[in-house]
Short mmCIF file of C-alpha atoms in Angstrom, two decimals:
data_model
loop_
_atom_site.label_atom_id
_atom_site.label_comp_id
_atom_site.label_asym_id
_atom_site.label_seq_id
_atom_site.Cartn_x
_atom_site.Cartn_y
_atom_site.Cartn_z
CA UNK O 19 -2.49 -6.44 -4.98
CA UNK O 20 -5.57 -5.50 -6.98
CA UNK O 21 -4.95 -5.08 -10.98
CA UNK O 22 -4.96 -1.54 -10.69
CA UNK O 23 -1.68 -0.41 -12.12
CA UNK O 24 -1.04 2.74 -10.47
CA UNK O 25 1.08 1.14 -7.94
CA UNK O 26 4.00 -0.22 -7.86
CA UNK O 27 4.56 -2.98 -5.66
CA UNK O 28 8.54 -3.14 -5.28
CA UNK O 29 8.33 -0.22 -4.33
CA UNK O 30 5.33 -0.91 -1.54
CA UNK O 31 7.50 -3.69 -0.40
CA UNK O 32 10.19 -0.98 0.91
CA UNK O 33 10.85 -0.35 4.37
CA UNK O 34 8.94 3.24 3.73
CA UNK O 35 5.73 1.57 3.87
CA UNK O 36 4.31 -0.72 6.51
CA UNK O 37 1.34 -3.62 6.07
CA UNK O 38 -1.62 -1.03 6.85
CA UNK O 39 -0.49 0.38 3.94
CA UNK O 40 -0.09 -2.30 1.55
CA UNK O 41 -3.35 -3.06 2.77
CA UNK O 42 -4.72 0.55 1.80
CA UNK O 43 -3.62 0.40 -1.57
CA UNK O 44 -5.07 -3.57 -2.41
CA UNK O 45 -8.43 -1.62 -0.87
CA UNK O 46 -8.49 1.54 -2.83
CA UNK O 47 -6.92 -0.36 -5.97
CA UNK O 48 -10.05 -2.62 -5.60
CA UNK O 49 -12.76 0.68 -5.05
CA UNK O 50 -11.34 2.12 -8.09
CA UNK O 51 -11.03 -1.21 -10.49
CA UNK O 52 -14.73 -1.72 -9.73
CA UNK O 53 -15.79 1.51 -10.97
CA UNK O 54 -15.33 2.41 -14.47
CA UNK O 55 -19.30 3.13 -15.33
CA UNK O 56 -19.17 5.17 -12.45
CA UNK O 57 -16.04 8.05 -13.80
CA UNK O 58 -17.78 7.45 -17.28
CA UNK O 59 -21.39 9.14 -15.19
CA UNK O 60 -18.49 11.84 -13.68
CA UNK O 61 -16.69 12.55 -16.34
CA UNK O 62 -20.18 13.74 -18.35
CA UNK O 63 -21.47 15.97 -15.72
CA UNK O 64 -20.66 19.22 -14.41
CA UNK O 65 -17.71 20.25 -12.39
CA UNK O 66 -19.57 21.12 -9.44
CA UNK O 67 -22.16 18.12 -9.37
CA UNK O 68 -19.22 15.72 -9.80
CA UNK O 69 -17.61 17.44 -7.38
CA UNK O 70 -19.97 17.13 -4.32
CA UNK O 71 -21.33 13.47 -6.29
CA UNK O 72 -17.65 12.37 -5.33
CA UNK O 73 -17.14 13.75 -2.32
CA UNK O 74 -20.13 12.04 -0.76
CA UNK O 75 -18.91 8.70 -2.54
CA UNK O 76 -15.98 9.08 -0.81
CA UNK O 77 -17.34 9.66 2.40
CA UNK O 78 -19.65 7.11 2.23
CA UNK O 79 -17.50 3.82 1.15
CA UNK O 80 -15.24 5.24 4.14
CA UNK O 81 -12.55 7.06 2.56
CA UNK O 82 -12.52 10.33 4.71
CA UNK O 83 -13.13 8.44 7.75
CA UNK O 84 -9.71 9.29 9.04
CA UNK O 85 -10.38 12.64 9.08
CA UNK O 86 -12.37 12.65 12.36
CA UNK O 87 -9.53 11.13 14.24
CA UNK O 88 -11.20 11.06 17.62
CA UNK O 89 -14.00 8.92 15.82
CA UNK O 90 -11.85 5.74 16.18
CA UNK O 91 -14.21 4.76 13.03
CA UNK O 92 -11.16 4.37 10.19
CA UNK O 93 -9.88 1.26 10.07
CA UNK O 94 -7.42 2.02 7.63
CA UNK O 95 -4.31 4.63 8.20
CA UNK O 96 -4.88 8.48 7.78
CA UNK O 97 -1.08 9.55 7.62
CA UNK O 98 0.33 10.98 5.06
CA UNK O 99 2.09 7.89 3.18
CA UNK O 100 -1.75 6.74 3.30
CA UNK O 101 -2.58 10.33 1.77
CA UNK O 102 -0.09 9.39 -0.88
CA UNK O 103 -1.38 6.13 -2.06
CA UNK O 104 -4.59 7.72 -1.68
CA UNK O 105 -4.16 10.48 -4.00
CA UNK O 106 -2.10 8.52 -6.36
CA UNK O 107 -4.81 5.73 -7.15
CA UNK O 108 -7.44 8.29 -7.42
CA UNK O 109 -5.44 10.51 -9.78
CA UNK O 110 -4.65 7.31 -11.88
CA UNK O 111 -8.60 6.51 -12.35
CA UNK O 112 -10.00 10.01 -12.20
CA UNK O 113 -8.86 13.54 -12.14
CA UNK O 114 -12.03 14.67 -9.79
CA UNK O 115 -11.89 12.06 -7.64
CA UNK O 116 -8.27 12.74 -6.71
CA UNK O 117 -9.38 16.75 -7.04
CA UNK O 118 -12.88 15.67 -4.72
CA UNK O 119 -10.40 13.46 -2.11
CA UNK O 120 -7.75 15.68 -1.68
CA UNK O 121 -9.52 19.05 -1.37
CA UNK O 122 -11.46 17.71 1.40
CA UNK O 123 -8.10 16.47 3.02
CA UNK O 124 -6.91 19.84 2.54
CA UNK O 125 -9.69 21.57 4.66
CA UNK O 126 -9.97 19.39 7.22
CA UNK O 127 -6.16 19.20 8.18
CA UNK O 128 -5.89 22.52 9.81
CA UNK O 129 -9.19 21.79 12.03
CA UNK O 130 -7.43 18.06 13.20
CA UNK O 131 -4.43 19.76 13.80
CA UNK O 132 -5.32 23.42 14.91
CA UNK O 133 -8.81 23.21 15.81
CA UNK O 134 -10.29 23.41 19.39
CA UNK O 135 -12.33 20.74 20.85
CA UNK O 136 -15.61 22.68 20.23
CA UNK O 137 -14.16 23.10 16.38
CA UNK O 138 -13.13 19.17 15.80
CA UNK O 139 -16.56 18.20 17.16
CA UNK O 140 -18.85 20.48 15.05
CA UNK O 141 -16.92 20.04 11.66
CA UNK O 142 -15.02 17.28 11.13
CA UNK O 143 -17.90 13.66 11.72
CA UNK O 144 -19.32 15.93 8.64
CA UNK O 145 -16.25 16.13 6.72
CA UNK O 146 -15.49 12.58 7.22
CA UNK O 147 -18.74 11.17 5.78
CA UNK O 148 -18.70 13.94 2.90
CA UNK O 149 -21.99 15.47 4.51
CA UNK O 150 -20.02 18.79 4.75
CA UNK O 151 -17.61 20.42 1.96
CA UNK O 152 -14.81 22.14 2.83
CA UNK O 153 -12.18 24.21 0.90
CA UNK O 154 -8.86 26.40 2.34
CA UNK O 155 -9.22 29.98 0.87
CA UNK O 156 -5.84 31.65 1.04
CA UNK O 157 -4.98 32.60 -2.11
CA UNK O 158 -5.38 36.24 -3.17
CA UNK O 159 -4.95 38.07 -6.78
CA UNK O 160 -1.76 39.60 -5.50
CA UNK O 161 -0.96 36.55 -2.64
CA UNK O 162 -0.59 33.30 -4.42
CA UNK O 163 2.72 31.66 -3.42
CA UNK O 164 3.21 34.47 -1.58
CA UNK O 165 0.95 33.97 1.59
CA UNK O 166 2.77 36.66 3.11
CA UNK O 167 0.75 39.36 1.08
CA UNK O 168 -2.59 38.04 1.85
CA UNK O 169 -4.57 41.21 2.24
CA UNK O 170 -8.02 40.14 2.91
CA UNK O 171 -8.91 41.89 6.23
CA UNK O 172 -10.29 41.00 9.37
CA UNK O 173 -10.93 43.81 11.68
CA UNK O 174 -12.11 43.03 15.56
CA UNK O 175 -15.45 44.32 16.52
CA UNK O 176 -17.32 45.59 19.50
CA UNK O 177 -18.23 41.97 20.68
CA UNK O 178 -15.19 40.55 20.37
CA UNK O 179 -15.46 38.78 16.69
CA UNK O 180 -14.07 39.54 13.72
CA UNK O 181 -15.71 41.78 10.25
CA UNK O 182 -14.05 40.53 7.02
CA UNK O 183 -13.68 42.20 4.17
CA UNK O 184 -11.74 41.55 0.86
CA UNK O 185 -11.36 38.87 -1.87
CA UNK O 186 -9.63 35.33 -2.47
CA UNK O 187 -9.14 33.83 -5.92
CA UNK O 188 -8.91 30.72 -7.57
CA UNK O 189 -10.12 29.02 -4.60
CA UNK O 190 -10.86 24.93 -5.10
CA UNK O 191 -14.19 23.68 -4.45
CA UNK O 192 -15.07 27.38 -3.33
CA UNK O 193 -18.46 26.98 -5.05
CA UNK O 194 -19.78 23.99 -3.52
CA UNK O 195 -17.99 24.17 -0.12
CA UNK O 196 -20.13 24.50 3.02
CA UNK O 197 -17.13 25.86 5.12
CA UNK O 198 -13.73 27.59 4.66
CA UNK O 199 -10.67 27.76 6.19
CA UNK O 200 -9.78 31.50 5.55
CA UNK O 201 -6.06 33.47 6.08
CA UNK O 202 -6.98 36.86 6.74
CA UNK O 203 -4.87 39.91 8.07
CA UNK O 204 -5.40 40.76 11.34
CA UNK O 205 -2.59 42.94 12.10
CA UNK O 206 -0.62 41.36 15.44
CA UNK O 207 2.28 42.32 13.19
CA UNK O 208 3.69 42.67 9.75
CA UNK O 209 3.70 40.42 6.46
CA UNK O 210 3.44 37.35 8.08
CA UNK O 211 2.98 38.37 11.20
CA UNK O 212 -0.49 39.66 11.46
CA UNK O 213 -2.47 36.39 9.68
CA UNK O 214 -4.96 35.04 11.19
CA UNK O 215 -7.01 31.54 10.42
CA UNK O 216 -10.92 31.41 10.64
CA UNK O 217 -13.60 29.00 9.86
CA UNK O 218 -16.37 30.64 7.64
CA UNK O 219 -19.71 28.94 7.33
CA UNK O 220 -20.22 29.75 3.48
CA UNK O 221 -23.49 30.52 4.28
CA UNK O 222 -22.86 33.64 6.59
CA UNK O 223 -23.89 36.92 5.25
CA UNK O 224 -21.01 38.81 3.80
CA UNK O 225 -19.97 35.86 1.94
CA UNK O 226 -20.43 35.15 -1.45
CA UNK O 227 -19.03 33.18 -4.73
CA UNK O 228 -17.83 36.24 -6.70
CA UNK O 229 -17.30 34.51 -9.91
CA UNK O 230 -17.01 30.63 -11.10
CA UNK O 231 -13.69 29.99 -13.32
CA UNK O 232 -13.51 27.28 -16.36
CA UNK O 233 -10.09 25.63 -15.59
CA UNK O 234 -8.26 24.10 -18.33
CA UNK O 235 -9.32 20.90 -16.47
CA UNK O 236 -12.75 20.82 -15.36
CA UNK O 237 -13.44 21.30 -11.55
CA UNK O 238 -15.38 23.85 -9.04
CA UNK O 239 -13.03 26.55 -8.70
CA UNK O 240 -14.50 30.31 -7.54
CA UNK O 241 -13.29 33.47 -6.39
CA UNK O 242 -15.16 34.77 -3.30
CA UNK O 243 -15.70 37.99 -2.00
CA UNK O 244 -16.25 39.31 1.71
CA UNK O 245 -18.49 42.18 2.35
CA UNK O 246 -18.64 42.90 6.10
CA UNK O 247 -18.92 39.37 6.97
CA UNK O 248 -18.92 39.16 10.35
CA UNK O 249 -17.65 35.96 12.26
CA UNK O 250 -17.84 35.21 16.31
CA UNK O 251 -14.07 34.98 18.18
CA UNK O 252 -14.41 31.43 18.43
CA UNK O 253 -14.16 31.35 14.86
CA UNK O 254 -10.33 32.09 14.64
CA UNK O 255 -8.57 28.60 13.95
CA UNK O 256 -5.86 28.03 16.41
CA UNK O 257 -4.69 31.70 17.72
CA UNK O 258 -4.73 35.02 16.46
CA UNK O 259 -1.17 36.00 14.44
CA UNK O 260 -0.47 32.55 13.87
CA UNK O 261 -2.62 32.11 10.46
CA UNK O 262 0.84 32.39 8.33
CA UNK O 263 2.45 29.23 10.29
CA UNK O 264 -0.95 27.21 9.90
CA UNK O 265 -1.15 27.74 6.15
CA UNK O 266 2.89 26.93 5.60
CA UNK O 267 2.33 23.82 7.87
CA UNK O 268 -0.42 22.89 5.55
CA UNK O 269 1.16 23.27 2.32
CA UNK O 270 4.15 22.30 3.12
CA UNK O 271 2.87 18.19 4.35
CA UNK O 272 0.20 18.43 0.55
CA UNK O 273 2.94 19.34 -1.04
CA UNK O 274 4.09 15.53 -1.37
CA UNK O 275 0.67 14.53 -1.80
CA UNK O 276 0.58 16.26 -5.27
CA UNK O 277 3.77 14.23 -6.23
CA UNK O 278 1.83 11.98 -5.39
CA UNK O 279 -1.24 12.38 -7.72
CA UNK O 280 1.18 13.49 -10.55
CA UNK O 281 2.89 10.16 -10.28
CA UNK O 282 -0.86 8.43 -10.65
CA UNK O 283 -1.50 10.91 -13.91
CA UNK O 284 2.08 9.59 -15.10
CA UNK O 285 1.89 6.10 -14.26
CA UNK O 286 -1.87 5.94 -16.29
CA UNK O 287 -0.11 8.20 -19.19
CA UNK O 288 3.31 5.59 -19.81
CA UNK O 289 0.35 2.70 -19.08
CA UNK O 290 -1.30 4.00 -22.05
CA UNK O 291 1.46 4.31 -24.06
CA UNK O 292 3.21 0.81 -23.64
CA UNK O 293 -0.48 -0.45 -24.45
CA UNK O 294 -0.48 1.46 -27.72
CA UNK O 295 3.19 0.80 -28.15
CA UNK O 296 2.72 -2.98 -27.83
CA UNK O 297 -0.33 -2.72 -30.55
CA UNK O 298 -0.23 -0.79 -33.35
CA UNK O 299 1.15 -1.75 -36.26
CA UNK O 300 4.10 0.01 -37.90
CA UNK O 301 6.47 -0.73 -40.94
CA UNK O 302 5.37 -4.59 -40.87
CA UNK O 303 6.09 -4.74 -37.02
CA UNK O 304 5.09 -3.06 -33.89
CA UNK O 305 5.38 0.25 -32.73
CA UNK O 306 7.64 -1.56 -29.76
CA UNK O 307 10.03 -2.84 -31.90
CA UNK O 308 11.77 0.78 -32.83
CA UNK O 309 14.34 1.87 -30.72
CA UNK O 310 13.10 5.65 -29.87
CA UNK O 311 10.35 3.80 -28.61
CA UNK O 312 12.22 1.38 -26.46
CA UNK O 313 14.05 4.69 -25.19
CA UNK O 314 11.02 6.72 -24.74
CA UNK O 315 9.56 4.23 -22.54
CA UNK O 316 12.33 3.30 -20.58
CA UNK O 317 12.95 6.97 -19.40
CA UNK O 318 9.30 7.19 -18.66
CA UNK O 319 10.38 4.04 -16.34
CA UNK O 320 12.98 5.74 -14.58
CA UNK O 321 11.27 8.93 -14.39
CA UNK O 322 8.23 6.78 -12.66
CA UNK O 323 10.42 5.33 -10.19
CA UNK O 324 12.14 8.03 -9.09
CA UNK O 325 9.24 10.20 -7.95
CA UNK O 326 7.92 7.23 -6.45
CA UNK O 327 10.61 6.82 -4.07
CA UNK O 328 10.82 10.56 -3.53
CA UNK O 329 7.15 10.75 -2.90
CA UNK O 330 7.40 7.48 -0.17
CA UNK O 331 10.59 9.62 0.93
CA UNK O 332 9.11 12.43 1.54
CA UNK O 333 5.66 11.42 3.35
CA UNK O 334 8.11 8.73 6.04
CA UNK O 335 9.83 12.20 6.77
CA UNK O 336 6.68 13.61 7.61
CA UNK O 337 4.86 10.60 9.42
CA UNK O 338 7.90 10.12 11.51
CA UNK O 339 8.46 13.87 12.49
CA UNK O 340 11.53 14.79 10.97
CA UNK O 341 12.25 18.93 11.43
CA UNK O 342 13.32 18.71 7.62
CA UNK O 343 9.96 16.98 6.19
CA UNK O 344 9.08 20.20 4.15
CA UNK O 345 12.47 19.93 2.47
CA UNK O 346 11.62 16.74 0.72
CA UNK O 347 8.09 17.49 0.34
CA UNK O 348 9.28 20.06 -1.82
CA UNK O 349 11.48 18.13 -3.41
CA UNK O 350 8.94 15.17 -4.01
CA UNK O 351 6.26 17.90 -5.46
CA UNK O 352 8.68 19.37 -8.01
CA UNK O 353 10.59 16.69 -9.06
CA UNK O 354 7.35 13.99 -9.37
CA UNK O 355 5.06 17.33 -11.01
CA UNK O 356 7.97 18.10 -13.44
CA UNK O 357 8.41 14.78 -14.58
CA UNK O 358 4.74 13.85 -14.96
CA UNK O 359 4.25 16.62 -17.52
CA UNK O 360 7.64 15.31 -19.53
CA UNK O 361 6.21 11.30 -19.27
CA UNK O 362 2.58 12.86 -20.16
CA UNK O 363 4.24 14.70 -23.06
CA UNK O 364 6.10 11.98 -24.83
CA UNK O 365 3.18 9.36 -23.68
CA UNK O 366 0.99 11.82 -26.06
CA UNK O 367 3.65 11.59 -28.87
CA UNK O 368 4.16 8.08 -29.15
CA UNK O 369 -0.02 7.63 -29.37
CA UNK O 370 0.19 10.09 -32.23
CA UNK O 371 -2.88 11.78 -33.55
CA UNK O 372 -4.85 9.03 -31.57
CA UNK O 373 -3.24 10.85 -28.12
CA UNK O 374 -4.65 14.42 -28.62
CA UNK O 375 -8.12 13.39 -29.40
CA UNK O 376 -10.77 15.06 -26.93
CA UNK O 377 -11.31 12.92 -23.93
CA UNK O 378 -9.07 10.25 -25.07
CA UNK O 379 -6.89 9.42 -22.10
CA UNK O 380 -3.80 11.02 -23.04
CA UNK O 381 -5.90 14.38 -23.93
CA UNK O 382 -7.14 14.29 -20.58
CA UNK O 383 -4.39 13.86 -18.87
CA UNK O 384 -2.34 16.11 -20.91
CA UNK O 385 -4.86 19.21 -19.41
CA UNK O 386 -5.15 17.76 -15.90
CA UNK O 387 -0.99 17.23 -15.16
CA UNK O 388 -0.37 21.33 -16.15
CA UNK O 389 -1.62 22.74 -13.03
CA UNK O 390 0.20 20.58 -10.14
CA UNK O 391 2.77 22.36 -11.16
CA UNK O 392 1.43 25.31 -9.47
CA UNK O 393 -0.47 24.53 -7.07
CA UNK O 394 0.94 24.39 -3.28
CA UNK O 395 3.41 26.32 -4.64
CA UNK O 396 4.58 27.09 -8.38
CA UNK O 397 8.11 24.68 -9.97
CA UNK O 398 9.89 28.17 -9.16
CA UNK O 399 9.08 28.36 -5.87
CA UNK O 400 9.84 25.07 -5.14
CA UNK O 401 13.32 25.87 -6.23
CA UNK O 402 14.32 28.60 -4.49
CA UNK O 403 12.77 26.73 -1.02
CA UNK O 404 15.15 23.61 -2.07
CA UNK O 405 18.01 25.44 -2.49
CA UNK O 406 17.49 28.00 0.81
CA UNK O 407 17.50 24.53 2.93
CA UNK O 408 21.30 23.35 1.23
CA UNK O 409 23.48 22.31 4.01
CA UNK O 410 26.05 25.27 3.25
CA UNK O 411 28.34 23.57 6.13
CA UNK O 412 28.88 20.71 4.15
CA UNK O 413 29.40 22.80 1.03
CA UNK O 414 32.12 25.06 3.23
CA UNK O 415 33.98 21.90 4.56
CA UNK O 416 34.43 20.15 1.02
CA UNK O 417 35.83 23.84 0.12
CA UNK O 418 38.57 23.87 2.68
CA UNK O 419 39.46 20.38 1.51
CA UNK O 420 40.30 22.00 -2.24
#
């Protein structure tokens, strides 16, 4: 293994994880040791610069080969444990490059897995050498978790295609992306029913970047607006009505990817913190010698561990096919999210004053962990999907045994 600490090997060494993946994270443990200079340059330049600057990186050193499947060009795996280590060495070495990676991952998905053969062959040898941006614009004022209520519409016209027209906020990379993946309502039925998936050049007339947000962490996120933007038929990803069960297949299988980069953000946080812990001075010994701080960093061990098996849990469900995958991905993403902000937290307080200072690590991190736990679906949310897949059978038969 490389001395990048974000992994843990024990816990590589499980059954979860086979040798193409050990040998992923020695590789992208290695990519990211070598590059400190390089997130110093990121770190100091815009969100949107960084964010294609990384993206082509990526692309080029081979990263996103695996999203052009039909390449045959990666030589490393592209499922989703590989997403995992992925996103959780990136996320341990740099926020946008985790943001840059998995973004990219996130738009191409639906076009490997949906897309026709005229689709896969136009966009995705782009996407996989970062020569083409992508982003997945489903979220709506009024339709965040909620994909049900999208609203934006897409009404068929005279030659067959499709005019949009509406808005979708808070969308990631939407102002540098060259293409989006778009859930708009075309009306083959109600709520969920009548969603449809397209693939918008972002340079066809009708669409624009309605406004550029500053997140609490740095990174290109837009609004966009439609205006009678009018797309060809063979635009619609997959087929018409079925844009609801494209976007819950997506989010569901990235939902254990950002466990995933939480755990990276965590691991880097209680790295920090055992550093400083081991260091400073305090009452003529170490700040390691007081109990609290023996505790503090022995839950943040615990804590660490167990959203790393829940993450490796979650993505074998997936890679082997299991019908109950989203169940743990759900599980992983609110249980590794939730934790991450608790092991970022005390990671801050046992660094002290030193741990809030701007663009210290913990300071960073401390603004980049808040959001996973919204994104791909809020803490909440996650709940009430966890508990609406409880086997109630087994719950009724240890009843009758009362």
């Amino acid at each position: 293994m490389s001395q990048l600490t974000s992994f843990d090997p024990e816990i590589l060494e499980l059954p979860f994880y086979e040798e193409p993946h050990r040998r992923l994270a020695d590789a992208v443990g290695a990519w990211c040791d070598d590059r400190p200079a390089f997130w110093d340059e990121i770190r100091a330049e815009s969100p949107e610069k960084a964010g294609l600057r990384l993206v082509r990186q990526l692309g080029e050193d081979g990263w996103l080969a695996f999203l052009d499947p039909d390449s045959g060009a990666a030589d490393l795996p592209g499922d989703f444990r590989a997403i995992c280590l992925m996103r959780e060495a990136l996320a341990y070495a740099e926020d946008l490059a985790d943001f840059a990676f998995s973004i990219q991952a996130l738009a191409a998905t639906p076009v490997i897995r949906y897309g026709s053969e005229a689709q896969r062959r136009h966009y995705l040898p782009r996407m996989a050498t970062g020569s083409l941006i992508g982003a997945f614009a489903v979220s709506e004022e009024e339709a965040g978790s909620d994909v049900a209520a999208v609203a934006l519409r897409a009404e068929r016209d005279a030659d067959g295609g499709y005019v949009l027209n509406g808005q979708k906020a808070w969308i990631a990379n939407g102002s540098i992306a060259d293409v989006y993946v778009v859930i708009a309502r075309t009306g083959e039925g109600p709520g969920p029913l009548g969603l449809s998936a397209f693939l918008v050049p972002a340079d066809t007339p009708g669409v624009r970047v309605g406004r550029r947000l500053d997140a609490l962490a740095p990174r290109s996120f837009a609004h966009l607006v439609f205006e009678d933007c009018r797309v060809p038929a063979d635009a619609v990803l997959g087929r018409p009505g079925k844009g609801f069960v494209i976007a819950m297949d997506l989010l569901e299988r990235f939902r254990m990817t950002v466990g995933a980069a939480a755990l990276g953000f965590a691991r880097r946080a209680a790295d920090t913190a055992l550093a400083r812990a081991r260091t400073r001075r305090i009452g003529g010994g170490k700040l390691m010698d007081l109990q609290l701080t023996q505790a503090s960093l022995a839950d943040m061990d615990v804590q660490l561990n167990a959203a790393a098996l829940l993450v490796a849990r979650a993505a074998w469900e997936a890679d082997r096919g299991s019908r109950r995958f989203a169940r743990h991905s759900s599980i992983a993403k609110l249980h590794a999210t939730e934790e991450a902000q608790r092991v970022i937290d005390a990671s801050v307080q046992l660094l002290g004053a030193s741990g809030v200072v701007k663009d210290s690590v913990t300071e960073r991190l401390y603004r980049q962990i808040r959001s996973l736990r919204i994104y791909e679906g809020t803490s909440e949310v996650m709940r009430l999907t966890i508990a609406g897949t409880l086997d109630t059978r087994r719950a009724a038969r240890a009843a009758a045994d009362v």
